[in-house]
JSON list of C-alpha atoms in Angstrom, two decimals:
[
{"chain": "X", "resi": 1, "resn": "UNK", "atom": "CA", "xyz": [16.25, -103.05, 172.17]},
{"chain": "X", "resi": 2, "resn": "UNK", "atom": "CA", "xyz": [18.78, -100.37, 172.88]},
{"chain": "X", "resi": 3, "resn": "UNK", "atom": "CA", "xyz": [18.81, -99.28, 176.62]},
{"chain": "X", "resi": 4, "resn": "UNK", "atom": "CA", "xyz": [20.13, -95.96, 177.81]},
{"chain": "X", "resi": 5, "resn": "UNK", "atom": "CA", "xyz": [21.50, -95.65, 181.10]},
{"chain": "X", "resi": 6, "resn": "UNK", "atom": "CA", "xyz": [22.45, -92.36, 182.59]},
{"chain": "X", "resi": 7, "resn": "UNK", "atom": "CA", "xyz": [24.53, -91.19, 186.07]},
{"chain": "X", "resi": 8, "resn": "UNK", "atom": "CA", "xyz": [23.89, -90.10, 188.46]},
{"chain": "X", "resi": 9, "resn": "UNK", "atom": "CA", "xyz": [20.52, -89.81, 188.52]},
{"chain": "X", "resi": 10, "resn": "UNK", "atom": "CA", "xyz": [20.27, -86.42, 190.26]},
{"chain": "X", "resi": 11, "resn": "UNK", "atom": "CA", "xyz": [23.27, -84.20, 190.75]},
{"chain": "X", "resi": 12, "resn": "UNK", "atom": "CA", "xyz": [24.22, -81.39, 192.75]},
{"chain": "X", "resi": 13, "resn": "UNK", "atom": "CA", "xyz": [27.49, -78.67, 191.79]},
{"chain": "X", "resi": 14, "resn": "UNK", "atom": "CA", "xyz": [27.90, -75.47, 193.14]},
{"chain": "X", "resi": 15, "resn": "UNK", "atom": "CA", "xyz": [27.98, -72.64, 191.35]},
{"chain": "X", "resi": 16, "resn": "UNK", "atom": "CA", "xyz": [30.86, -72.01, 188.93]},
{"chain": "X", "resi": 17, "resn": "UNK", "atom": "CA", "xyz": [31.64, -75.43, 189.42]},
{"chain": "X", "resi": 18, "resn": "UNK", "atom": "CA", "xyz": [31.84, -78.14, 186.61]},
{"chain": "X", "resi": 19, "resn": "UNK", "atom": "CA", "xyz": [28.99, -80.53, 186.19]},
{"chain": "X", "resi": 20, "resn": "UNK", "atom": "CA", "xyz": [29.72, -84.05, 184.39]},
{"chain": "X", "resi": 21, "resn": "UNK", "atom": "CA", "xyz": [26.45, -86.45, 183.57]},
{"chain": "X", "resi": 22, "resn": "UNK", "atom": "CA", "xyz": [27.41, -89.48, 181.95]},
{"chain": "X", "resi": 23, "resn": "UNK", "atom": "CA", "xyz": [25.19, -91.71, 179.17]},
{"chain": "X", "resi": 24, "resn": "UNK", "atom": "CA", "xyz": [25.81, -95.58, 178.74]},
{"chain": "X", "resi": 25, "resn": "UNK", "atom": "CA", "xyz": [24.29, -97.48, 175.60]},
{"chain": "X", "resi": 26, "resn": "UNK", "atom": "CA", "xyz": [23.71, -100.98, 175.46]},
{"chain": "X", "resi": 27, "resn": "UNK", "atom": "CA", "xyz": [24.83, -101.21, 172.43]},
{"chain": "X", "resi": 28, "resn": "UNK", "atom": "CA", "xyz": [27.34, -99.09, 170.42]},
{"chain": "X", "resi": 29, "resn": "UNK", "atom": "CA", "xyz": [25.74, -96.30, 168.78]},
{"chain": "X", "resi": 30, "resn": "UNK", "atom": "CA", "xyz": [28.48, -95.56, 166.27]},
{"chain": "X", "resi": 31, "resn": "UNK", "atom": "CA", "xyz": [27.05, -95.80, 162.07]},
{"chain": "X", "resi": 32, "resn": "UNK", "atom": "CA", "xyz": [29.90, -97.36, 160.41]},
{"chain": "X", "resi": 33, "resn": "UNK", "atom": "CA", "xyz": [29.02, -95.64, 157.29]},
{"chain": "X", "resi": 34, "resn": "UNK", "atom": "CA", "xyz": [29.93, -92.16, 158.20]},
{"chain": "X", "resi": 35, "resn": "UNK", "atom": "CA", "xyz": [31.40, -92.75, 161.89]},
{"chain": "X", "resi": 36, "resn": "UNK", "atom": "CA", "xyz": [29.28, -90.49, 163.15]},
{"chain": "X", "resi": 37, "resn": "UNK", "atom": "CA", "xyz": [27.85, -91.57, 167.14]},
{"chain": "X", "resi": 38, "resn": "UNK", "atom": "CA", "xyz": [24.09, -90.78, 166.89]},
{"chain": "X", "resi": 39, "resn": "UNK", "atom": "CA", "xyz": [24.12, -89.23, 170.44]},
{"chain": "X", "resi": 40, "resn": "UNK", "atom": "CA", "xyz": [22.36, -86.41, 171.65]},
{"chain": "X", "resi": 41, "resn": "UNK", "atom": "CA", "xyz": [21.93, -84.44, 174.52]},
{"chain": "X", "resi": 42, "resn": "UNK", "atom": "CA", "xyz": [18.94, -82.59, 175.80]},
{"chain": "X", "resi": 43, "resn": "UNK", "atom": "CA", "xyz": [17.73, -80.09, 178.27]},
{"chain": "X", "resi": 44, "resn": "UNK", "atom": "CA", "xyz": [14.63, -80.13, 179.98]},
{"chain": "X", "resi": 45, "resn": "UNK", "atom": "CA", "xyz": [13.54, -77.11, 182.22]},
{"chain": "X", "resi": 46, "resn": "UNK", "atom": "CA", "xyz": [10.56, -77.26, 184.86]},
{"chain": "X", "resi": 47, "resn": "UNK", "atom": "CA", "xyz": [7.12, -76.46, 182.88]},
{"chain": "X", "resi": 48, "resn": "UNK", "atom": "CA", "xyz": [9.41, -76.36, 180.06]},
{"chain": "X", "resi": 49, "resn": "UNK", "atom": "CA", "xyz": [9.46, -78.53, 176.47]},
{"chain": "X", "resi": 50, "resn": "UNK", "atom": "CA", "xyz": [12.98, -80.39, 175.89]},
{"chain": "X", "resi": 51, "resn": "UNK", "atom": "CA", "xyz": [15.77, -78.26, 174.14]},
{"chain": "X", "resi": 52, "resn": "UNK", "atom": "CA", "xyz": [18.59, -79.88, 172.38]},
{"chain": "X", "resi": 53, "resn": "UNK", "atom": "CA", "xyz": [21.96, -79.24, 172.91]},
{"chain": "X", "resi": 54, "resn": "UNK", "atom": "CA", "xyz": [24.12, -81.55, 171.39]},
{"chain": "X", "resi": 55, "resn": "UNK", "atom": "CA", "xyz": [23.77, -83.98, 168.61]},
{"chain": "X", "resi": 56, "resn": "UNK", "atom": "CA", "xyz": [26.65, -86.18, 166.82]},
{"chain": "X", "resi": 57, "resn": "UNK", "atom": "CA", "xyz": [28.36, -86.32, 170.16]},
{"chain": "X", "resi": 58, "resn": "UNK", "atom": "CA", "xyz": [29.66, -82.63, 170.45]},
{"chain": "X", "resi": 59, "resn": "UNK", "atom": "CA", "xyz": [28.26, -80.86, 167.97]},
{"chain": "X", "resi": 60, "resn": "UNK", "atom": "CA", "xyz": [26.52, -77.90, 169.92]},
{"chain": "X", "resi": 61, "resn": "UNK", "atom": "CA", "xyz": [23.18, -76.97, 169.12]},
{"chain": "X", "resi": 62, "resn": "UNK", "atom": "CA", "xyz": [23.08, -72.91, 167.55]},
{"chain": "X", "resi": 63, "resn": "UNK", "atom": "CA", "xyz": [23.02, -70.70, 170.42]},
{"chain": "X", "resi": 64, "resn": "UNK", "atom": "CA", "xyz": [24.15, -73.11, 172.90]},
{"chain": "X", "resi": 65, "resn": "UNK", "atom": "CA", "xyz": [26.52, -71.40, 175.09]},
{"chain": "X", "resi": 66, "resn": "UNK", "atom": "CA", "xyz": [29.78, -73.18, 175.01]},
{"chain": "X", "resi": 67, "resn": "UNK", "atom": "CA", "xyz": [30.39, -74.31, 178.46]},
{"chain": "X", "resi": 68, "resn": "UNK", "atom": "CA", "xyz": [27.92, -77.15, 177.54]},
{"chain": "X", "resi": 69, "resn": "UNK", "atom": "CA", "xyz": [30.45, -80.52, 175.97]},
{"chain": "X", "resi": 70, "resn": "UNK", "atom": "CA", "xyz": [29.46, -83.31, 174.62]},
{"chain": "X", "resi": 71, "resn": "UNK", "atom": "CA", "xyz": [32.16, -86.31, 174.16]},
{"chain": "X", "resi": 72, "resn": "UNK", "atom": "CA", "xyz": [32.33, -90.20, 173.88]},
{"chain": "X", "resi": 73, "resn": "UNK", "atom": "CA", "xyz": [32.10, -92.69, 171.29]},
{"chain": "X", "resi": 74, "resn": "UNK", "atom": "CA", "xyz": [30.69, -96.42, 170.91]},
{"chain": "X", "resi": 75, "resn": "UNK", "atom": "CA", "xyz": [28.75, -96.97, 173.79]},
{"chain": "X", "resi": 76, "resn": "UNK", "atom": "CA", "xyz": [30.07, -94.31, 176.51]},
{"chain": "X", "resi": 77, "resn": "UNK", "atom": "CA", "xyz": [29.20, -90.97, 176.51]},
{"chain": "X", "resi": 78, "resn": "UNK", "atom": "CA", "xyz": [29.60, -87.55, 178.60]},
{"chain": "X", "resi": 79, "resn": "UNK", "atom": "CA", "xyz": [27.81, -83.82, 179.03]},
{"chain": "X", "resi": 80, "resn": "UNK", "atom": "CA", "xyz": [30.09, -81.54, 181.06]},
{"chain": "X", "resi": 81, "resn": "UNK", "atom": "CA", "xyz": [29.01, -78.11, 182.35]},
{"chain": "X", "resi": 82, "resn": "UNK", "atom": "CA", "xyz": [32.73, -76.61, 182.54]},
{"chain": "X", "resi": 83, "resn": "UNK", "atom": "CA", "xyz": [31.15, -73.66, 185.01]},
{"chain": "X", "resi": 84, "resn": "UNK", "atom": "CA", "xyz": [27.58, -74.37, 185.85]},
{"chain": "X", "resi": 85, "resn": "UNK", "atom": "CA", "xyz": [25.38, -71.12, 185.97]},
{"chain": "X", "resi": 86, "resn": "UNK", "atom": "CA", "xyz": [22.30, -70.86, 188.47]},
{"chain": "X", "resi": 87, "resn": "UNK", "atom": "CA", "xyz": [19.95, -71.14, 184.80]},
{"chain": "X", "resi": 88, "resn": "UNK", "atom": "CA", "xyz": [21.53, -74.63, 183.81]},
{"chain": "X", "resi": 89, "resn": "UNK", "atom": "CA", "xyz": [18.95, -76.14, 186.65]},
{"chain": "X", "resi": 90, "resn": "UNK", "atom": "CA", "xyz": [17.00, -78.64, 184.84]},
{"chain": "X", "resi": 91, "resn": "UNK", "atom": "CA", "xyz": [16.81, -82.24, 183.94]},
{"chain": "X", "resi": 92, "resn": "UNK", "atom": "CA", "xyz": [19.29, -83.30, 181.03]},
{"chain": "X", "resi": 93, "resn": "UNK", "atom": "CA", "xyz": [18.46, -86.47, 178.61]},
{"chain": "X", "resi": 94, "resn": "UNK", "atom": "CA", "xyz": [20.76, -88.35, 176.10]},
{"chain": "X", "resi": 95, "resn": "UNK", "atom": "CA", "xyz": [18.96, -89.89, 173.42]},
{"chain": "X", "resi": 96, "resn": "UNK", "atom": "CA", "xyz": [20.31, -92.05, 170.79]},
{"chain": "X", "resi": 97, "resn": "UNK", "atom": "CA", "xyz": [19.23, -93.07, 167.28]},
{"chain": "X", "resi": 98, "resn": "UNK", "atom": "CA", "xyz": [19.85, -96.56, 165.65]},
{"chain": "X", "resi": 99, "resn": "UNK", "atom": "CA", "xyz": [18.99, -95.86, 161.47]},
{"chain": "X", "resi": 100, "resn": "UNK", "atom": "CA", "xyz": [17.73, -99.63, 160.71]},
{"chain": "X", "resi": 101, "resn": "UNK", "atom": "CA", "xyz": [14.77, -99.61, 161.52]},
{"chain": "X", "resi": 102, "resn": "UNK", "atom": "CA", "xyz": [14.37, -95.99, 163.18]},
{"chain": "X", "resi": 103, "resn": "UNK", "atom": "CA", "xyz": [14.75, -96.23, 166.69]},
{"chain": "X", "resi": 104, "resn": "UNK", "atom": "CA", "xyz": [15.08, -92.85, 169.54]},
{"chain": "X", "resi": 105, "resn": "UNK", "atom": "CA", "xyz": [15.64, -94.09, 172.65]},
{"chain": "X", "resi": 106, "resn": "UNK", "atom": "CA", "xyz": [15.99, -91.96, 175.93]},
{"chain": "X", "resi": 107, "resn": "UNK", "atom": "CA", "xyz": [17.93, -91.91, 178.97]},
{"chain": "X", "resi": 108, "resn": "UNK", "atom": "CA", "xyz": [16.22, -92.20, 182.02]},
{"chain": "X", "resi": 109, "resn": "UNK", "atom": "CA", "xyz": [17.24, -88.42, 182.74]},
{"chain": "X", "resi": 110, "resn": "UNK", "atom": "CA", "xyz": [19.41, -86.50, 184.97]},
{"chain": "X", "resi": 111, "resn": "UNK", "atom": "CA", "xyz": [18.31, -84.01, 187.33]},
{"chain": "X", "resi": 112, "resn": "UNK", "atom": "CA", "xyz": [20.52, -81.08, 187.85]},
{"chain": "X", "resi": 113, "resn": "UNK", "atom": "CA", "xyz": [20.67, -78.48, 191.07]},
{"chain": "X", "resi": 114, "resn": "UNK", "atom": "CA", "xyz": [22.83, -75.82, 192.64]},
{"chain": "X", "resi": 115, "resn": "UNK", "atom": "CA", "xyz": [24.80, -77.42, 195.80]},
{"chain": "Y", "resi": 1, "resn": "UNK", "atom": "CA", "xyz": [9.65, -68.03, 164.45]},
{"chain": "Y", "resi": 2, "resn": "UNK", "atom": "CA", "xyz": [9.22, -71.28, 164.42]},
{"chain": "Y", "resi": 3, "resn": "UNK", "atom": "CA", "xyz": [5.89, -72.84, 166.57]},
{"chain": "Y", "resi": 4, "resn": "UNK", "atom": "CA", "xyz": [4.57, -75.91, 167.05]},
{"chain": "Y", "resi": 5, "resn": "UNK", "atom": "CA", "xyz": [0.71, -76.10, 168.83]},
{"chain": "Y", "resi": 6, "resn": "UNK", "atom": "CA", "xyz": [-0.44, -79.01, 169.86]},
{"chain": "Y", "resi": 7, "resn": "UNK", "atom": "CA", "xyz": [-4.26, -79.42, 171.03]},
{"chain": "Y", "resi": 8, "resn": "UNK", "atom": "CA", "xyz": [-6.55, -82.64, 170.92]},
{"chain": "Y", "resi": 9, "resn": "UNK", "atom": "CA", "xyz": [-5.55, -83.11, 174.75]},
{"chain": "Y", "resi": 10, "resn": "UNK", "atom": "CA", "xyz": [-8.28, -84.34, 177.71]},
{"chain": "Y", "resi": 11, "resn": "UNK", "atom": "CA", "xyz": [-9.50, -86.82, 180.22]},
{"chain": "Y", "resi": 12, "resn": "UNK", "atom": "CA", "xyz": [-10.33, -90.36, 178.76]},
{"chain": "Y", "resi": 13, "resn": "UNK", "atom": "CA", "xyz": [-11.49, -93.30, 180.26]},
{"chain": "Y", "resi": 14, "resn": "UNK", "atom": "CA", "xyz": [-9.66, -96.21, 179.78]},
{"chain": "Y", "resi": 15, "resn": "UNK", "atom": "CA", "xyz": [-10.55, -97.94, 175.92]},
{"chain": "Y", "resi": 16, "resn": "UNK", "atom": "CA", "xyz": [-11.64, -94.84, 174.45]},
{"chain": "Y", "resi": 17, "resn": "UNK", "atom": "CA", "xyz": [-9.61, -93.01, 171.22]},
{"chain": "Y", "resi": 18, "resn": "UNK", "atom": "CA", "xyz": [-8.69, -89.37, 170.99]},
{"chain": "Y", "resi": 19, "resn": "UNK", "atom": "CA", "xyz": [-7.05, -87.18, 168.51]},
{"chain": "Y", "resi": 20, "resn": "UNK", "atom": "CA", "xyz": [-4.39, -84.81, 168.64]},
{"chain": "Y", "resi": 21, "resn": "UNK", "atom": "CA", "xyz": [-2.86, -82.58, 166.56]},
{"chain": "Y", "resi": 22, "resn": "UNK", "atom": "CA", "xyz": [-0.35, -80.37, 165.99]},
{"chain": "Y", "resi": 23, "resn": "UNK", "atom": "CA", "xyz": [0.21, -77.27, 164.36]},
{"chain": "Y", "resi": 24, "resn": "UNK", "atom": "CA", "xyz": [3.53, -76.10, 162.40]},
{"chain": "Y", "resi": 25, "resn": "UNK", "atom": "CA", "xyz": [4.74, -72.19, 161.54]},
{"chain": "Y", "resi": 26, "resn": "UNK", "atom": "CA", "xyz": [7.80, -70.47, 160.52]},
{"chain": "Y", "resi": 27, "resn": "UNK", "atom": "CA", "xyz": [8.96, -73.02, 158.91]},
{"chain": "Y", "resi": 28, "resn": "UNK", "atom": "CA", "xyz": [8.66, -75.13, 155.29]},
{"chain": "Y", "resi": 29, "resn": "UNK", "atom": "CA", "xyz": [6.92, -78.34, 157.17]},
{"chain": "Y", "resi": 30, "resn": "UNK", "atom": "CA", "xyz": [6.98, -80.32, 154.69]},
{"chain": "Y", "resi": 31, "resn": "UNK", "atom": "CA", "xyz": [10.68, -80.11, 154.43]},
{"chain": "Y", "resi": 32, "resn": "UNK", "atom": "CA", "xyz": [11.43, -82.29, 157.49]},
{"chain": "Y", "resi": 33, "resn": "UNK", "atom": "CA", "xyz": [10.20, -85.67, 159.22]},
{"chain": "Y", "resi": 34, "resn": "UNK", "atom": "CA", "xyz": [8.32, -85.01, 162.74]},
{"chain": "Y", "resi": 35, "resn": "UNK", "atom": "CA", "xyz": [7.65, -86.83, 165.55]},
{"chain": "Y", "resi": 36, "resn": "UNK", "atom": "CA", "xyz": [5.93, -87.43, 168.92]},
{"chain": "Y", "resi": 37, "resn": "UNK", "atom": "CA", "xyz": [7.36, -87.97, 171.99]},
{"chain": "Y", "resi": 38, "resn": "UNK", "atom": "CA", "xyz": [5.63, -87.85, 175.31]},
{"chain": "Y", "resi": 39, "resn": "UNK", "atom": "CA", "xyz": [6.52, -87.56, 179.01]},
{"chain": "Y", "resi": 40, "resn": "UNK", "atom": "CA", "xyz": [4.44, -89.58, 181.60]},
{"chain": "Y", "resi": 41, "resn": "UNK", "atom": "CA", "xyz": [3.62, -88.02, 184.93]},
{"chain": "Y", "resi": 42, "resn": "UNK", "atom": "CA", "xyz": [7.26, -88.39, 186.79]},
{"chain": "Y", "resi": 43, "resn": "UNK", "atom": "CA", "xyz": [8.69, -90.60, 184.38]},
{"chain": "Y", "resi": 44, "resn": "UNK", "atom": "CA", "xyz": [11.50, -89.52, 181.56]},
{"chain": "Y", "resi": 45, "resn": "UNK", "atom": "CA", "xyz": [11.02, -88.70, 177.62]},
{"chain": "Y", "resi": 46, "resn": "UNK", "atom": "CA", "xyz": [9.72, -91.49, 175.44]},
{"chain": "Y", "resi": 47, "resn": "UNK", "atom": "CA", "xyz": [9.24, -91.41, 171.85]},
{"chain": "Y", "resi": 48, "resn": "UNK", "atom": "CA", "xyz": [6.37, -92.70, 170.54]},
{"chain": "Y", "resi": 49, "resn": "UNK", "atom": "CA", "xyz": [6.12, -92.24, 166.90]},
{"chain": "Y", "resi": 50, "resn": "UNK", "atom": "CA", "xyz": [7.79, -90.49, 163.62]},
{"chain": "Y", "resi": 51, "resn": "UNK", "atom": "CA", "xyz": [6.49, -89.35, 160.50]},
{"chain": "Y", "resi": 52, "resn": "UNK", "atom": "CA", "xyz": [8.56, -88.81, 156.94]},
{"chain": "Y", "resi": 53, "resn": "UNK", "atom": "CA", "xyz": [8.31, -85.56, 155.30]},
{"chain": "Y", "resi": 54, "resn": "UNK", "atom": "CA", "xyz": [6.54, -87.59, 152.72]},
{"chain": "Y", "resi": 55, "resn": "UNK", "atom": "CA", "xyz": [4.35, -89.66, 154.60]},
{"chain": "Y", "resi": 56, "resn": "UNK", "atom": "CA", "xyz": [6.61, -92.35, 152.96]},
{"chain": "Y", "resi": 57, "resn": "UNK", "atom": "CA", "xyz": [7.98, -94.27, 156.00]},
{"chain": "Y", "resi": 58, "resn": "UNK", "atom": "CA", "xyz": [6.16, -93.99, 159.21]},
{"chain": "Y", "resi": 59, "resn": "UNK", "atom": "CA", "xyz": [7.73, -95.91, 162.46]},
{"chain": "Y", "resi": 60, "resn": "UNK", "atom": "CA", "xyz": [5.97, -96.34, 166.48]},
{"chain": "Y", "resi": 61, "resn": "UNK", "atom": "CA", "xyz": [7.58, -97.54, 169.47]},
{"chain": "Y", "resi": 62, "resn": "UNK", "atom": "CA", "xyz": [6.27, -101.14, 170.35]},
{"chain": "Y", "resi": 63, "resn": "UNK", "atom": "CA", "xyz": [4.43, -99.53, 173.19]},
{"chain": "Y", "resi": 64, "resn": "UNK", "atom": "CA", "xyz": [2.01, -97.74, 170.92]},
{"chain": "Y", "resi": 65, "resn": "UNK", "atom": "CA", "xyz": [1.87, -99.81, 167.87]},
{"chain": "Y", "resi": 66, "resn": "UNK", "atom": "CA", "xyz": [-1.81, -101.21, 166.37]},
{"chain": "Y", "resi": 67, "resn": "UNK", "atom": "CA", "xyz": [-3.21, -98.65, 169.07]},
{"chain": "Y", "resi": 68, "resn": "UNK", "atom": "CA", "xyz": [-1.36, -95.04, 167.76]},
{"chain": "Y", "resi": 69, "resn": "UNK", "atom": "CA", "xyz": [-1.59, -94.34, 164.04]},
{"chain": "Y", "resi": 70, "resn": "UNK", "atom": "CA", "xyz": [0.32, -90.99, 163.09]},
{"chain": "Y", "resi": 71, "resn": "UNK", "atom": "CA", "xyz": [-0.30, -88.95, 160.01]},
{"chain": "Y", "resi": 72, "resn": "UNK", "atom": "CA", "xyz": [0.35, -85.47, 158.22]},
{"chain": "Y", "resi": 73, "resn": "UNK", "atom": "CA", "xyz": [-1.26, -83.03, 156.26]},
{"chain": "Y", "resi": 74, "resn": "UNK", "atom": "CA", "xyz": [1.69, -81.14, 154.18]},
{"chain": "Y", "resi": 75, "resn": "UNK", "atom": "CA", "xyz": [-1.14, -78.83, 152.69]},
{"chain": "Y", "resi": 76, "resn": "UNK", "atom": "CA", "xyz": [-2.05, -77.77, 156.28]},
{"chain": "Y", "resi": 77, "resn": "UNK", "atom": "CA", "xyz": [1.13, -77.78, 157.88]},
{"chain": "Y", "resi": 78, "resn": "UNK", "atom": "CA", "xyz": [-0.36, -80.28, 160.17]},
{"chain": "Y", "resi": 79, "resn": "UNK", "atom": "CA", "xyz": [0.63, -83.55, 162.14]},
{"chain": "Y", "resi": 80, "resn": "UNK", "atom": "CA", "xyz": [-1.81, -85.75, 164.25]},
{"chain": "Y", "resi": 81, "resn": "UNK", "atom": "CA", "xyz": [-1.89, -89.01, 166.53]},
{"chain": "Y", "resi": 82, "resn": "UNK", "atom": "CA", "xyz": [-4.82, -91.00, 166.62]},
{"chain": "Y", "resi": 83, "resn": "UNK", "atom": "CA", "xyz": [-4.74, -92.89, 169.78]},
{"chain": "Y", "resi": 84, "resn": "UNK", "atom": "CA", "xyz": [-7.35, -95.69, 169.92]},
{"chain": "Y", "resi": 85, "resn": "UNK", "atom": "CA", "xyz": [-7.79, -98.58, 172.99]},
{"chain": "Y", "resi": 86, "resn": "UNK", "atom": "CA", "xyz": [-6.30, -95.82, 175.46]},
{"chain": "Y", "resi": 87, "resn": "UNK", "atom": "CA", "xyz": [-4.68, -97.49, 178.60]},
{"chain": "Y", "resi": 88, "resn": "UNK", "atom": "CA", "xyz": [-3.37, -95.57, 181.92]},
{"chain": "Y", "resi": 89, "resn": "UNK", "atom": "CA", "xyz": [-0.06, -95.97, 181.45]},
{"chain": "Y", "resi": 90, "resn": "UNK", "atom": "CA", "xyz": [-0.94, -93.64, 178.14]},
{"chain": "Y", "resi": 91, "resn": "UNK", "atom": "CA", "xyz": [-1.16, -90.79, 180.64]},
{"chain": "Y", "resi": 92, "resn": "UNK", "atom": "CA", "xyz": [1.73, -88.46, 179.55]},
{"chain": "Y", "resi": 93, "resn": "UNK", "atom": "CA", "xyz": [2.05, -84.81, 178.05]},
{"chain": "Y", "resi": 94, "resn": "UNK", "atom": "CA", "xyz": [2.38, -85.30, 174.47]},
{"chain": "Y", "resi": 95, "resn": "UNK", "atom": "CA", "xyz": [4.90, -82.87, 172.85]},
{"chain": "Y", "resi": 96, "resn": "UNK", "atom": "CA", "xyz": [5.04, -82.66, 168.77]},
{"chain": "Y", "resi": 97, "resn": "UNK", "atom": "CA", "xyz": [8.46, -82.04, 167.74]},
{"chain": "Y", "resi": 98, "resn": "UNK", "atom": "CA", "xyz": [10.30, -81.84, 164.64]},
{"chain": "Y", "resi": 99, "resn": "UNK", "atom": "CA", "xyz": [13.20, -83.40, 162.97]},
{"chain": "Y", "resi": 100, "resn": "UNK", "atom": "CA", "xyz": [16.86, -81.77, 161.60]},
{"chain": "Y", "resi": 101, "resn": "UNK", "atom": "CA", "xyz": [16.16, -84.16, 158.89]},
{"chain": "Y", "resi": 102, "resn": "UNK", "atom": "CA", "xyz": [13.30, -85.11, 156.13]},
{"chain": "Y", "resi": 103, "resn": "UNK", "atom": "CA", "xyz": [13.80, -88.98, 156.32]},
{"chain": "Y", "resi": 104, "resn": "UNK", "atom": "CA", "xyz": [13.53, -91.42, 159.60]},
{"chain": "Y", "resi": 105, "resn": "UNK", "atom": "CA", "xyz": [16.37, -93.68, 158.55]},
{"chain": "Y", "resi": 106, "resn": "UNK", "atom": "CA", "xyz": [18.85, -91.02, 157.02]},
{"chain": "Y", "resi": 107, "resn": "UNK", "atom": "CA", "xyz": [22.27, -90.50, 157.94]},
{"chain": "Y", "resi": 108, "resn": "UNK", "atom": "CA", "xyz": [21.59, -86.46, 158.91]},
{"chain": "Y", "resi": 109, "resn": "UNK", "atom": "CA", "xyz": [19.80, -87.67, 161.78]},
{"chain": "Y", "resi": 110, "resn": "UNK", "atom": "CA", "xyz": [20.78, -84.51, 164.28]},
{"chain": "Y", "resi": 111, "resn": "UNK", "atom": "CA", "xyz": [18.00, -84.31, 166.82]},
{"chain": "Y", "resi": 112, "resn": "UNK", "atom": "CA", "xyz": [14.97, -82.73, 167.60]},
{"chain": "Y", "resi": 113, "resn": "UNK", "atom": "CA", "xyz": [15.05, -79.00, 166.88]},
{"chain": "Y", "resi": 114, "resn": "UNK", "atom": "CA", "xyz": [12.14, -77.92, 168.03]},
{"chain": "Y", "resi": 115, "resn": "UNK", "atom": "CA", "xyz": [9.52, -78.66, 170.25]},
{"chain": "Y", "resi": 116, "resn": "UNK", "atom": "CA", "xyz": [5.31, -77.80, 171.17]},
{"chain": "Y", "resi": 117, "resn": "UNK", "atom": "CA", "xyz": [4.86, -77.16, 174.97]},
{"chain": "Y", "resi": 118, "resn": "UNK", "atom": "CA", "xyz": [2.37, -80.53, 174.85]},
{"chain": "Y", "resi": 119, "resn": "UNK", "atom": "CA", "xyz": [-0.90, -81.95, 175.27]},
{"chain": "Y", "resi": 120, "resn": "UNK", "atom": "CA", "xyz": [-1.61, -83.81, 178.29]},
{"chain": "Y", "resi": 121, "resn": "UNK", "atom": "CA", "xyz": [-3.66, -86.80, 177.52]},
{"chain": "Y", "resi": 122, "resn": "UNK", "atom": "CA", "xyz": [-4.69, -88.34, 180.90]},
{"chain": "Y", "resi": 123, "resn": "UNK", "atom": "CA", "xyz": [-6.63, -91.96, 180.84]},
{"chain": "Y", "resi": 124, "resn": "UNK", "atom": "CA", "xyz": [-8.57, -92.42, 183.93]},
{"chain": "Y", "resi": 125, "resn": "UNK", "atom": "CA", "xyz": [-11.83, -93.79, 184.57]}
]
């Protein structure tokens, strides 16, 4: 099975400041048949259901404001927050998705708060 | 807009079944594949099991499997989770969400779009 690994697990930036989680897979998440890296990103805030941000890697989600990034490839991946506002305070998940058979596997999560 | 309502939620003891369900607007539901994913009291996000638009290919995580049977009901714009031989560690909030794509094994796999705000399910004798 595919394990997700994400750092740190909690994080602290001050405001205005950029904010960098990082996602490790186990195993590369890259579909040879497209190249496309089946990694998304997610943002969970308290009393709140998940809200995706990211999927393919960088692709930003409609309406996503674009200081949220996405980058990586294989089995290394990055979120940066280039200037982290006081209503990015949540938890953020990756999540990846192997096609044969179906598989969505989540990061452990990482929480994010104002220095 | 598009909603998603789960309800079925409660206090179980431990070995006992319940049902949830979840209920889709704004949206052509039978267009897409949808899922369920749950959240266990201070853990992170696990999925647990998706559905085809079709009912055509149906997956669980090995956590759930011959315990959780998912289904949907195009016609009612309705998914549910049976959950049957309930253990503690089943305690979670259980969100219904739905897929960017009709198929579990396509190649437009982009996430899950949107989301219920869950059904807590707690086992506890």
């Amino acid at each position: 099975d595919i394990v997700m690994t994400q750092s740190p697990d909690s994080l602290a930036v001050s405001l205005g400041e950029r904010a960098t989680i990082n996602c490790k897979s186990s195993q590369s998440v890259l579909y040879s048949s497209n190249n496309k890296n089946y990694l998304t990103w997610y943002q969970q805030k308290p009393g709140q259901p998940p809200k995706l941000l990211i999927y393919w890697t960088s692709t930003r989600e409609s309406g996503v404001p674009d200081r949220f990034n996405g980058s990586g490839s294989g089995t290394d991946f990055s979120l940066t927050i280039s200037s982290l506002q006081a209503e990015d305070v949540a938890v953020y998940y990756c999540q990846q998705y192997s096609t044969n058979p179906p598989r969505y596997t989540f990061g452990q999560g990482t929480k994010l708060e104002i220095k | 807009e598009m909603q998603l309502v789960e309800s079925g939620g409660g206090l179980v003891p431990p070995g006992r079944s319940l049902r949830l369900s979840c209920v889709a607007s704004g949206f052509t539901f039978d267009d897409y594949a949808v899922h369920w994913v749950r959240r266990a009291p201070g853990k992170g996000l696990e999925w647990v099991s998706g559905i085809s638009w079709n009912s055509g290919d149906i997956r669980y995580a090995d956590s759930v499997k011959g315990r959780f049977t998912i289904s949907r009901d195009n016609a009612q714009n309705s998914l549910f989770l049976q959950m049957n031989s309930l253990r503690a560690e089943d305690t979670a909030l259980y969100y219904c969400t739905k897929d960017k794509d009709s198929f579990l094994s396509g190649a437009s796999y982009g996430g899950f779009d949107y989301w219920g705000q869950g059904a807590l399910v707690t086992v506890s004798s």
